[in-house]
């Protein structure tokens, strides 16, 4: 910075400091004067209102509010005005317009240091505001409110017996400052600091303007005088700049002295000779530079083109390889890369006489989650599962040491919800179980997918090379077979391959084909098991149960083919057929004059999706069955997927008029919370509790607790699996009168059900077994 500039900055700094001090002093002085003037004006206004003590004495609220309103309107800084008794109790209050309600200080704090007849003032912070200034003060503790209390004097004591207005007026006329007086009330005035600032803003603007003008004047004068002093030095500097730039020295227009003319002449002579020499040098240098730049440009262009071509080829090659060998959803190796590298790994392990293990992982019930929450949620779940698997596998399980860099198949995705994990350098076959157990623990931890907390379980099949197979295809088939065996035997665990599983795999494939044909040809049949009221002996309902008579295997157990249908994705078709067939046969029974109050149809968790409600409505409309005669039995698994969505779906079913029952209560995610929130009509006691309640005190106590709970919630009860008179007697004595089981009837076809629907069909049986209702 030049000397002139430093002088200007110094003078400007002094001027700014003086202006700020002037503004601050004037602002503080005006603020204090305005505050004192406002307090005095408030006091004078209160004392100058002779009608105020009269209004207080006679309780005239209109006059009080008029006086208070005049006081509030007299200044923008007054936020409220109120009248208080001498004890501090509020009489009336007027707020400033558009200003939030103020919580004043307690009265004893305001007047703690004042006598009865003195005016007092106290302050407090208020952390709300209506104006811009008040809101700006909130981060600094809020606006400052002065609580001013002004006594209201009266010639008549407030304790004196009632006097007339004329007498009160006469006493006021005689009232002088020397006379005895009484404090009849206090006027409480709230004065806002922000309001006073708002009042003095015009004055502050004038002071600020004067200060700015003063600063600008100082700056202009400083510039003028410093320029006159430093102009010659500036001329010399410009001449030196011209020399440095190689230009002819020009004499400044304001410098015509002889000394400056001589200096300019000498400098221009020197510059002329240097310019001539430089010109010849520049021509030679320019020619040389042009040649060098031409060759450099050509080489640079060729190099860029070559690098770009190499880059494009490499990127294309990598992209094609990634598309060919890696899964687009999870970025894990796909089936192709997995098969190629597994084959290489098996050959290497055979050469080194080592074992490797292949873990085939399938996520249980993934299809149900995918159908319920959508494909986007399903993709997110697969990504999360892939991430957990990849992080869980130990370093020694990697196969990158034997294949090209960055191409590992420690964890691969074969498609859908199927993953594989390869364990190499296996010391013992049992070591694979440790990894499988670790994978199960990691995968079963809850995961949050689009706001839903989901828990998935894996079924893991384990195959060892060379014990179970010596080729990649054989090892993959063995682990796949073990995985399916794991699913059919309970899921959420791991199973080692056994050669006996091959026959089971062939049988399963045949059974899948037969089931598909049976569904297409409608070879399945509905049986019905009666639900009997043990108090009247009447059939009050029947549960529709699916049966499949295989031409070679005979009757296939329902748990077997229903679980198979769920895995094959056919449970929706199967369930829709069962629902429509049960409704149709109910209508036929009604047409024949047989009275079956209601039919129960089981609903799989995989059926219960967004389209299920429309399906139920369509079937009821198509068959003509009254909705109240249809009861849907829901598993507890449906209730825990998405409570909000489940309640909404069940409510829509209830709106159709359909009755809802919770099946197998107590065997799954039983919760009083969801049971009390869901629009249910009935609870079914699972047969596992009924069968064992005679042998187990815990089961009998649990049955009693379920009955008590259902009755307290206003829900109906059905106990299934009743096979003995003792079970029936126990249930009826504890309040569960409707039972279902082989004691009264096994599941029968619709034709045989008709004989059970005659009035009092089981009354004689109840009487014979001493169960008649007395």
Coordinates of N, CA and C in Angstrom, one line a residue, residues 308-512:
X308 N -7.1 -41.9 -25.7 CA -8.6 -42.0 -25.7 C -9.0 -43.4 -26.3
X309 N -8.4 -43.8 -27.3 CA -8.8 -45.1 -27.9 C -8.5 -46.2 -27.0
X310 N -7.3 -46.2 -26.3 CA -7.0 -47.2 -25.3 C -8.0 -47.2 -24.1
X311 N -8.4 -46.0 -23.7 CA -9.3 -45.9 -22.6 C -10.7 -46.4 -22.9
X312 N -11.1 -46.1 -24.1 CA -12.5 -46.6 -24.5 C -12.5 -48.1 -24.7
X313 N -11.4 -48.6 -25.2 CA -11.3 -50.1 -25.4 C -11.3 -50.8 -24.0
X314 N -10.5 -50.2 -23.1 CA -10.4 -50.8 -21.7 C -11.8 -50.7 -21.0
X315 N -12.4 -49.5 -21.1 CA -13.7 -49.4 -20.4 C -14.8 -50.3 -21.0
X316 N -14.8 -50.4 -22.3 CA -15.8 -51.3 -22.9 C -15.5 -52.8 -22.5
X317 N -14.2 -53.1 -22.5 CA -13.9 -54.5 -22.1 C -14.3 -54.7 -20.7
X318 N -14.0 -53.8 -19.8 CA -14.4 -54.0 -18.4 C -15.9 -54.0 -18.2
X319 N -16.6 -53.1 -18.9 CA -18.1 -53.1 -18.8 C -18.7 -54.4 -19.3
X320 N -18.2 -54.9 -20.5 CA -18.7 -56.1 -21.0 C -18.4 -57.3 -20.1
X321 N -17.2 -57.3 -19.5 CA -16.9 -58.4 -18.6 C -17.7 -58.3 -17.3
X322 N -18.0 -57.1 -16.8 CA -18.8 -57.0 -15.6 C -20.2 -57.4 -15.9
X323 N -20.7 -57.0 -17.0 CA -22.1 -57.4 -17.4 C -22.2 -58.9 -17.6
X324 N -21.1 -59.5 -18.1 CA -21.2 -61.0 -18.3 C -20.9 -61.8 -17.1
X325 N -20.2 -61.3 -16.1 CA -19.8 -62.1 -15.0 C -20.3 -61.6 -13.6
X326 N -21.0 -60.5 -13.6 CA -21.4 -60.0 -12.2 C -22.9 -59.6 -12.3
X327 N -23.5 -59.8 -11.1 CA -24.9 -59.6 -11.0 C -25.2 -58.1 -10.9
X328 N -26.1 -57.6 -11.7 CA -26.3 -56.1 -11.8 C -27.0 -55.6 -10.5
X329 N -27.7 -56.4 -9.8 CA -28.3 -55.9 -8.6 C -27.4 -55.8 -7.4
X330 N -26.6 -56.8 -7.1 CA -25.8 -56.9 -5.9 C -24.3 -56.7 -6.2
X331 N -23.9 -56.7 -7.5 CA -22.5 -56.6 -7.9 C -21.7 -57.8 -7.4
X332 N -22.4 -58.9 -7.1 CA -21.7 -60.2 -6.7 C -21.5 -61.0 -8.0
X333 N -20.5 -61.9 -8.0 CA -20.3 -62.8 -9.2 C -21.6 -63.5 -9.5
X334 N -21.9 -63.6 -10.8 CA -23.2 -64.3 -11.2 C -22.9 -65.8 -11.4
X335 N -23.9 -66.5 -11.9 CA -23.8 -68.0 -12.1 C -22.6 -68.3 -13.0
X336 N -22.4 -67.6 -14.1 CA -21.4 -67.9 -15.1 C -20.0 -67.8 -14.5
X337 N -19.7 -66.7 -13.8 CA -18.4 -66.5 -13.2 C -18.2 -67.6 -12.1
X338 N -19.3 -67.8 -11.3 CA -19.2 -68.7 -10.2 C -18.9 -70.1 -10.7
X339 N -19.6 -70.6 -11.8 CA -19.3 -71.9 -12.3 C -17.9 -72.1 -12.9
X340 N -17.4 -71.1 -13.6 CA -16.1 -71.1 -14.2 C -15.0 -71.2 -13.1
X341 N -15.1 -70.4 -12.1 CA -14.1 -70.3 -11.1 C -14.2 -71.4 -10.1
X342 N -15.5 -71.9 -9.8 CA -15.6 -73.1 -9.0 C -15.0 -74.3 -9.6
X343 N -15.1 -74.4 -10.9 CA -14.5 -75.5 -11.6 C -12.9 -75.5 -11.5
X344 N -12.4 -74.2 -11.6 CA -11.0 -74.1 -11.5 C -10.5 -74.3 -10.0
X345 N -11.3 -73.9 -9.1 CA -11.0 -74.1 -7.7 C -11.0 -75.6 -7.3
X346 N -12.0 -76.3 -7.9 CA -12.0 -77.8 -7.6 C -10.8 -78.5 -8.1
X347 N -10.3 -78.1 -9.3 CA -9.1 -78.7 -9.9 C -7.9 -78.4 -9.1
X348 N -7.8 -77.2 -8.6 CA -6.7 -76.8 -7.7 C -6.7 -77.6 -6.4
X349 N -7.9 -77.7 -5.8 CA -8.0 -78.4 -4.6 C -7.7 -79.9 -4.7
X350 N -8.1 -80.5 -5.9 CA -7.7 -81.9 -6.2 C -6.2 -82.1 -6.3
X351 N -5.5 -81.1 -6.9 CA -4.1 -81.2 -7.1 C -3.4 -81.1 -5.8
X352 N -3.9 -80.2 -4.9 CA -3.3 -80.1 -3.5 C -3.9 -81.0 -2.5
X353 N -4.9 -81.8 -2.9 CA -5.5 -82.8 -2.0 C -6.2 -82.0 -0.8
X354 N -6.9 -81.0 -1.1 CA -7.6 -80.2 -0.1 C -9.1 -80.4 -0.4
X355 N -9.9 -80.0 0.7 CA -11.3 -80.0 0.6 C -11.8 -78.6 0.4
X356 N -12.9 -78.5 -0.3 CA -13.7 -77.2 -0.4 C -15.1 -77.5 -0.1
X357 N -15.8 -76.5 0.4 CA -17.2 -76.6 0.8 C -18.0 -75.6 0.0
X358 N -19.2 -76.0 -0.5 CA -20.1 -75.1 -1.2 C -21.4 -75.0 -0.3
X359 N -21.7 -73.7 0.1 CA -22.9 -73.5 0.9 C -23.9 -72.8 -0.1
X360 N -25.1 -73.5 -0.3 CA -26.1 -73.0 -1.1 C -27.2 -72.4 -0.2
X361 N -27.4 -71.1 -0.4 CA -28.3 -70.3 0.6 C -29.5 -69.8 -0.1
X362 N -30.7 -70.1 0.4 CA -31.9 -69.6 -0.1 C -32.7 -68.9 1.0
X363 N -33.2 -67.7 0.7 CA -33.9 -66.9 1.8 C -35.3 -67.4 1.9
X364 N -35.7 -67.8 3.1 CA -37.1 -68.3 3.4 C -38.1 -67.2 3.2
X365 N -39.2 -67.5 2.6 CA -40.4 -66.6 2.5 C -40.1 -65.3 1.8
X366 N -39.0 -65.3 0.9 CA -38.7 -64.0 0.2 C -39.8 -63.6 -0.7
X367 N -40.4 -64.6 -1.4 CA -41.5 -64.3 -2.3 C -42.7 -63.6 -1.6
X368 N -43.0 -64.0 -0.4 CA -44.1 -63.3 0.3 C -43.7 -61.9 0.6
X369 N -42.5 -61.6 1.0 CA -42.1 -60.2 1.2 C -42.1 -59.4 -0.1
X370 N -41.6 -60.0 -1.1 CA -41.5 -59.4 -2.4 C -42.9 -59.0 -2.9
X371 N -43.9 -59.9 -2.8 CA -45.2 -59.7 -3.2 C -45.9 -58.7 -2.3
X372 N -45.6 -58.7 -1.0 CA -46.3 -57.8 -0.1 C -45.8 -56.4 -0.2
X373 N -44.5 -56.2 -0.2 CA -43.9 -54.8 -0.1 C -43.5 -54.3 -1.5
X374 N -43.5 -55.2 -2.5 CA -43.1 -54.7 -3.9 C -41.7 -55.1 -4.2
X375 N -41.4 -55.0 -5.5 CA -40.1 -55.5 -6.0 C -39.0 -54.5 -5.6
X376 N -39.3 -53.2 -5.4 CA -38.2 -52.3 -5.0 C -37.7 -52.7 -3.6
X377 N -38.7 -53.0 -2.7 CA -38.3 -53.5 -1.3 C -37.6 -54.8 -1.4
X378 N -38.0 -55.7 -2.3 CA -37.3 -57.0 -2.5 C -35.9 -56.8 -2.9
X379 N -35.7 -55.9 -3.9 CA -34.3 -55.6 -4.3 C -33.4 -55.1 -3.2
X380 N -34.0 -54.2 -2.4 CA -33.2 -53.6 -1.3 C -32.9 -54.7 -0.3
X381 N -33.8 -55.6 -0.1 CA -33.6 -56.8 0.9 C -32.4 -57.6 0.3
X382 N -32.4 -57.9 -1.0 CA -31.4 -58.8 -1.6 C -30.0 -58.1 -1.4
X383 N -30.0 -56.8 -1.7 CA -28.7 -56.0 -1.5 C -28.2 -56.1 -0.1
X384 N -29.1 -55.9 0.9 CA -28.7 -56.0 2.3 C -28.2 -57.4 2.6
X385 N -28.9 -58.4 2.1 CA -28.5 -59.8 2.4 C -27.1 -60.1 1.8
X386 N -26.9 -59.6 0.6 CA -25.6 -59.8 -0.1 C -24.5 -59.1 0.7
X387 N -24.7 -57.9 1.1 CA -23.7 -57.2 1.9 C -23.4 -57.9 3.2
X388 N -24.4 -58.4 3.9 CA -24.1 -59.1 5.1 C -23.3 -60.4 4.9
X389 N -23.6 -61.1 3.8 CA -22.9 -62.4 3.5 C -21.4 -62.0 3.2
X390 N -21.2 -61.0 2.3 CA -19.9 -60.7 1.9 C -19.0 -60.2 3.1
X391 N -19.6 -59.5 4.1 CA -18.8 -59.1 5.3 C -18.6 -60.2 6.3
X392 N -19.4 -61.2 6.2 CA -19.3 -62.3 7.2 C -18.2 -63.3 6.8
X393 N -17.9 -63.5 5.5 CA -17.0 -64.6 5.1 C -15.6 -64.2 5.5
X394 N -14.8 -65.1 6.1 CA -13.5 -64.8 6.6 C -12.5 -64.7 5.4
X395 N -11.3 -64.1 5.7 CA -10.3 -63.9 4.7 C -9.9 -65.2 4.0
X396 N -9.7 -66.2 4.7 CA -9.2 -67.5 4.2 C -10.2 -68.1 3.2
X397 N -11.4 -67.7 3.2 CA -12.4 -68.3 2.3 C -12.3 -67.7 0.9
X398 N -11.5 -66.6 0.7 CA -11.5 -65.9 -0.6 C -10.7 -66.8 -1.6
X399 N -11.2 -66.8 -2.8 CA -10.5 -67.6 -3.9 C -9.8 -66.7 -4.8
X400 N -9.6 -65.5 -4.5 CA -8.9 -64.6 -5.4 C -7.4 -64.9 -5.6
X401 N -6.9 -65.7 -4.6 CA -5.5 -66.1 -4.7 C -5.2 -67.0 -5.9
X402 N -6.2 -67.7 -6.4 CA -6.1 -68.7 -7.4 C -6.6 -68.2 -8.8
X403 N -7.3 -67.1 -8.8 CA -7.8 -66.6 -10.1 C -7.3 -65.2 -10.3
X404 N -7.8 -64.5 -11.4 CA -7.3 -63.2 -11.7 C -7.7 -62.2 -10.6
X405 N -7.0 -61.1 -10.4 CA -7.3 -60.1 -9.4 C -8.7 -59.6 -9.5
X406 N -9.3 -59.3 -8.3 CA -10.6 -58.6 -8.2 C -11.7 -59.5 -8.7
X407 N -11.5 -60.8 -8.9 CA -12.5 -61.7 -9.3 C -12.7 -62.8 -8.3
X408 N -13.5 -62.7 -7.3 CA -13.7 -63.6 -6.2 C -15.1 -64.2 -6.3
X409 N -15.2 -65.4 -5.8 CA -16.5 -66.0 -5.8 C -16.8 -66.5 -4.4
X410 N -16.2 -65.9 -3.4 CA -16.5 -66.3 -2.0 C -18.0 -66.2 -1.7
X411 N -18.6 -65.1 -2.3 CA -20.1 -65.0 -2.2 C -20.6 -64.7 -3.6
X412 N -21.6 -65.5 -4.1 CA -22.1 -65.3 -5.4 C -23.6 -65.3 -5.3
X413 N -24.3 -64.6 -6.3 CA -25.7 -64.7 -6.4 C -26.1 -65.4 -7.7
X414 N -26.8 -66.6 -7.6 CA -27.1 -67.4 -8.7 C -28.4 -66.9 -9.4
X415 N -29.2 -66.1 -8.7 CA -30.4 -65.6 -9.2 C -31.5 -65.6 -8.2
X416 N -32.5 -64.7 -8.3 CA -33.6 -64.7 -7.3 C -33.0 -64.4 -5.9
X417 N -33.4 -65.3 -5.0 CA -32.9 -65.2 -3.6 C -32.0 -66.3 -3.3
X418 N -31.2 -66.8 -4.3 CA -30.3 -67.9 -4.1 C -28.8 -67.3 -4.1
X419 N -28.1 -67.6 -3.1 CA -26.7 -67.2 -3.0 C -25.8 -68.5 -2.7
X420 N -24.5 -68.3 -3.0 CA -23.6 -69.4 -2.7 C -22.4 -68.8 -2.0
X421 N -21.8 -69.6 -1.1 CA -20.5 -69.2 -0.4 C -19.6 -70.4 -0.6
X422 N -18.4 -70.1 -1.1 CA -17.3 -71.1 -1.3 C -16.3 -71.0 -0.2
X423 N -16.0 -72.1 0.5 CA -15.0 -72.2 1.5 C -13.9 -73.1 1.0
X424 N -12.7 -72.5 0.9 CA -11.5 -73.3 0.4 C -10.6 -73.6 1.5
X425 N -9.7 -74.6 1.3 CA -8.7 -75.0 2.3 C -9.4 -75.5 3.5
X426 N -10.4 -76.3 3.4 CA -11.2 -76.7 4.5 C -10.4 -77.8 5.3
X427 N -10.2 -77.6 6.5 CA -9.5 -78.6 7.3 C -10.3 -79.8 7.7
X428 N -11.6 -79.6 7.9 CA -12.5 -80.7 8.2 C -13.9 -80.3 7.7
X429 N -14.7 -81.3 7.3 CA -16.1 -81.0 6.8 C -16.9 -80.3 7.8
X430 N -16.7 -80.5 9.1 CA -17.5 -79.9 10.1 C -17.3 -78.4 10.2
X431 N -16.1 -77.9 9.7 CA -15.8 -76.5 9.7 C -16.9 -75.7 8.9
X432 N -17.4 -76.3 7.9 CA -18.4 -75.6 7.1 C -19.7 -75.3 8.0
X433 N -20.0 -76.1 9.0 CA -21.1 -75.9 9.8 C -20.9 -74.6 10.6
X434 N -19.7 -74.3 11.0 CA -19.4 -73.1 11.8 C -19.7 -71.9 11.0
X435 N -19.3 -71.9 9.7 CA -19.6 -70.8 8.9 C -21.0 -70.6 8.6
X436 N -21.7 -71.8 8.4 CA -23.2 -71.7 8.1 C -23.9 -71.2 9.3
X437 N -23.5 -71.5 10.5 CA -24.1 -71.0 11.7 C -23.9 -69.5 11.8
X438 N -22.7 -69.0 11.5 CA -22.4 -67.6 11.5 C -23.2 -66.9 10.5
X439 N -23.4 -67.4 9.3 CA -24.2 -66.8 8.3 C -25.6 -66.7 8.7
X440 N -26.1 -67.8 9.4 CA -27.5 -67.8 9.8 C -27.8 -66.7 10.9
X441 N -26.8 -66.5 11.8 CA -26.9 -65.5 12.8 C -26.9 -64.1 12.2
X442 N -26.1 -63.9 11.2 CA -26.0 -62.5 10.6 C -27.3 -62.2 9.8
X443 N -27.8 -63.2 9.0 CA -28.9 -63.0 8.2 C -30.2 -62.8 9.0
X444 N -30.3 -63.4 10.1 CA -31.6 -63.3 10.9 C -31.7 -62.1 11.8
X445 N -30.6 -61.2 11.7 CA -30.8 -59.9 12.5 C -31.8 -59.1 11.7
X446 N -32.6 -58.3 12.4 CA -33.6 -57.5 11.8 C -33.0 -56.5 10.9
X447 N -33.6 -56.2 9.7 CA -33.1 -55.2 8.8 C -34.3 -54.2 8.5
X448 N -34.0 -52.9 8.3 CA -35.0 -51.9 8.0 C -35.0 -51.7 6.5
X449 N -36.2 -52.0 5.9 CA -36.4 -51.9 4.4 C -37.6 -51.0 4.2
X450 N -37.3 -49.8 3.7 CA -38.4 -48.8 3.4 C -39.3 -48.6 4.6
X451 N -38.7 -48.4 5.8 CA -39.4 -48.2 7.0 C -40.0 -49.4 7.7
X452 N -39.9 -50.6 7.0 CA -40.4 -51.8 7.6 C -39.3 -52.6 8.3
X453 N -39.5 -53.1 9.5 CA -38.5 -54.0 10.1 C -38.8 -55.4 9.7
X454 N -37.8 -56.0 9.0 CA -38.0 -57.4 8.5 C -37.0 -58.3 9.1
X455 N -37.4 -59.6 9.3 CA -36.5 -60.6 9.7 C -36.6 -61.8 8.7
X456 N -35.5 -62.1 8.1 CA -35.5 -63.2 7.1 C -34.6 -64.3 7.7
X457 N -34.9 -65.5 7.3 CA -34.2 -66.7 7.7 C -33.7 -67.4 6.5
X458 N -32.5 -68.0 6.6 CA -32.0 -68.8 5.5 C -32.1 -70.3 5.6
X459 N -32.2 -71.0 4.5 CA -32.1 -72.4 4.5 C -30.8 -72.7 3.7
X460 N -29.8 -73.4 4.3 CA -28.5 -73.6 3.8 C -28.2 -75.1 3.5
X461 N -27.9 -75.4 2.3 CA -27.4 -76.7 1.9 C -25.9 -76.7 1.8
X462 N -25.3 -77.8 2.4 CA -23.8 -77.8 2.4 C -23.4 -79.1 1.6
X463 N -22.4 -78.9 0.7 CA -21.8 -80.0 0.0 C -20.3 -79.9 0.0
X464 N -19.6 -81.0 0.1 CA -18.2 -81.0 0.3 C -17.5 -81.7 -1.0
X465 N -16.5 -81.1 -1.5 CA -15.8 -81.7 -2.6 C -14.4 -82.1 -2.0
X466 N -13.9 -83.4 -2.3 CA -14.5 -84.3 -3.2 C -15.4 -85.4 -2.6
X467 N -15.9 -85.2 -1.4 CA -16.7 -86.2 -0.7 C -18.0 -86.4 -1.4
X468 N -18.7 -85.3 -1.8 CA -20.0 -85.4 -2.4 C -20.0 -85.3 -3.9
X469 N -19.0 -84.6 -4.5 CA -18.9 -84.4 -5.9 C -17.5 -84.0 -6.3
X470 N -17.2 -84.2 -7.5 CA -15.8 -83.9 -8.0 C -15.9 -82.9 -9.1
X471 N -17.1 -82.4 -9.5 CA -17.2 -81.4 -10.5 C -18.0 -80.2 -10.0
X472 N -17.9 -79.1 -10.6 CA -18.7 -77.9 -10.2 C -20.2 -78.2 -10.3
X473 N -20.6 -78.8 -11.4 CA -22.0 -79.1 -11.6 C -22.5 -80.0 -10.6
X474 N -21.7 -81.1 -10.3 CA -22.2 -82.0 -9.3 C -22.2 -81.4 -7.9
X475 N -21.2 -80.6 -7.5 CA -21.2 -80.0 -6.2 C -22.4 -79.0 -6.1
X476 N -22.7 -78.3 -7.1 CA -23.8 -77.3 -7.1 C -25.1 -78.1 -6.9
X477 N -25.3 -79.2 -7.6 CA -26.5 -80.0 -7.6 C -26.7 -80.5 -6.2
X478 N -25.6 -81.0 -5.6 CA -25.6 -81.7 -4.2 C -26.0 -80.6 -3.2
X479 N -25.4 -79.4 -3.3 CA -25.8 -78.4 -2.3 C -27.2 -77.9 -2.5
X480 N -27.6 -77.8 -3.7 CA -29.0 -77.4 -4.0 C -30.0 -78.4 -3.4
X481 N -29.7 -79.7 -3.6 CA -30.6 -80.8 -3.1 C -30.6 -80.7 -1.5
X482 N -29.5 -80.5 -0.9 CA -29.4 -80.3 0.5 C -30.2 -79.1 1.0
X483 N -30.2 -78.0 0.2 CA -30.9 -76.9 0.6 C -32.5 -77.1 0.6
X484 N -32.9 -77.8 -0.5 CA -34.4 -78.1 -0.6 C -34.8 -79.1 0.5
X485 N -33.9 -80.0 0.9 CA -34.2 -80.9 2.0 C -34.3 -80.1 3.3
X486 N -33.5 -79.0 3.5 CA -33.5 -78.2 4.6 C -34.9 -77.4 4.7
X487 N -35.4 -77.0 3.5 CA -36.6 -76.2 3.5 C -37.8 -77.1 3.9
X488 N -37.8 -78.4 3.4 CA -38.9 -79.3 3.7 C -38.9 -79.8 5.1
X489 N -37.7 -79.6 5.8 CA -37.6 -80.1 7.2 C -37.7 -79.0 8.2
X490 N -38.1 -77.8 7.8 CA -38.3 -76.8 8.8 C -37.7 -75.5 8.6
X491 N -36.8 -75.3 7.6 CA -36.2 -74.0 7.3 C -35.3 -73.4 8.4
X492 N -34.7 -72.3 8.2 CA -33.9 -71.6 9.1 C -32.8 -72.5 9.8
X493 N -32.1 -73.2 9.0 CA -31.1 -74.1 9.5 C -30.2 -74.5 8.3
X494 N -29.2 -75.4 8.6 CA -28.3 -75.9 7.5 C -28.3 -77.4 7.6
X495 N -28.2 -78.0 6.4 CA -28.2 -79.4 6.3 C -27.1 -79.9 5.3
X496 N -26.3 -80.9 5.7 CA -25.3 -81.5 4.9 C -25.9 -82.4 3.8
X497 N -25.3 -82.5 2.7 CA -25.8 -83.4 1.6 C -25.6 -84.8 2.0
X498 N -26.7 -85.6 1.7 CA -26.6 -87.0 1.9 C -27.1 -87.7 0.6
X499 N -26.5 -88.8 0.2 CA -26.9 -89.5 -1.0 C -28.3 -89.9 -1.0
X500 N -28.9 -90.1 0.1 CA -30.3 -90.5 0.2 C -31.2 -89.4 -0.3
X501 N -30.7 -88.1 -0.3 CA -31.5 -87.0 -0.7 C -31.8 -87.0 -2.2
X502 N -31.0 -87.7 -3.0 CA -31.2 -87.7 -4.4 C -32.6 -88.3 -4.7
X503 N -32.9 -89.4 -4.1 CA -34.2 -90.0 -4.3 C -35.3 -89.0 -3.9
X504 N -35.1 -88.4 -2.7 CA -36.1 -87.4 -2.3 C -36.3 -86.3 -3.2
X505 N -35.2 -85.8 -3.9 CA -35.3 -84.8 -4.8 C -36.1 -85.2 -6.1
X506 N -35.9 -86.4 -6.5 CA -36.6 -86.9 -7.7 C -38.1 -87.0 -7.3
X507 N -38.4 -87.5 -6.1 CA -39.8 -87.6 -5.7 C -40.4 -86.2 -5.6
X508 N -39.7 -85.2 -5.1 CA -40.2 -83.8 -5.0 C -40.5 -83.3 -6.4
X509 N -39.7 -83.5 -7.3 CA -39.9 -83.0 -8.7 C -41.2 -83.6 -9.2
X510 N -41.3 -84.9 -9.0 CA -42.5 -85.6 -9.5 C -43.8 -85.0 -8.8
X511 N -43.7 -84.8 -7.5 CA -44.8 -84.3 -6.7 C -45.2 -82.9 -7.2
X512 N -44.2 -82.1 -7.5 CA -44.4 -80.7 -8.0 C -45.2 -80.8 -9.3

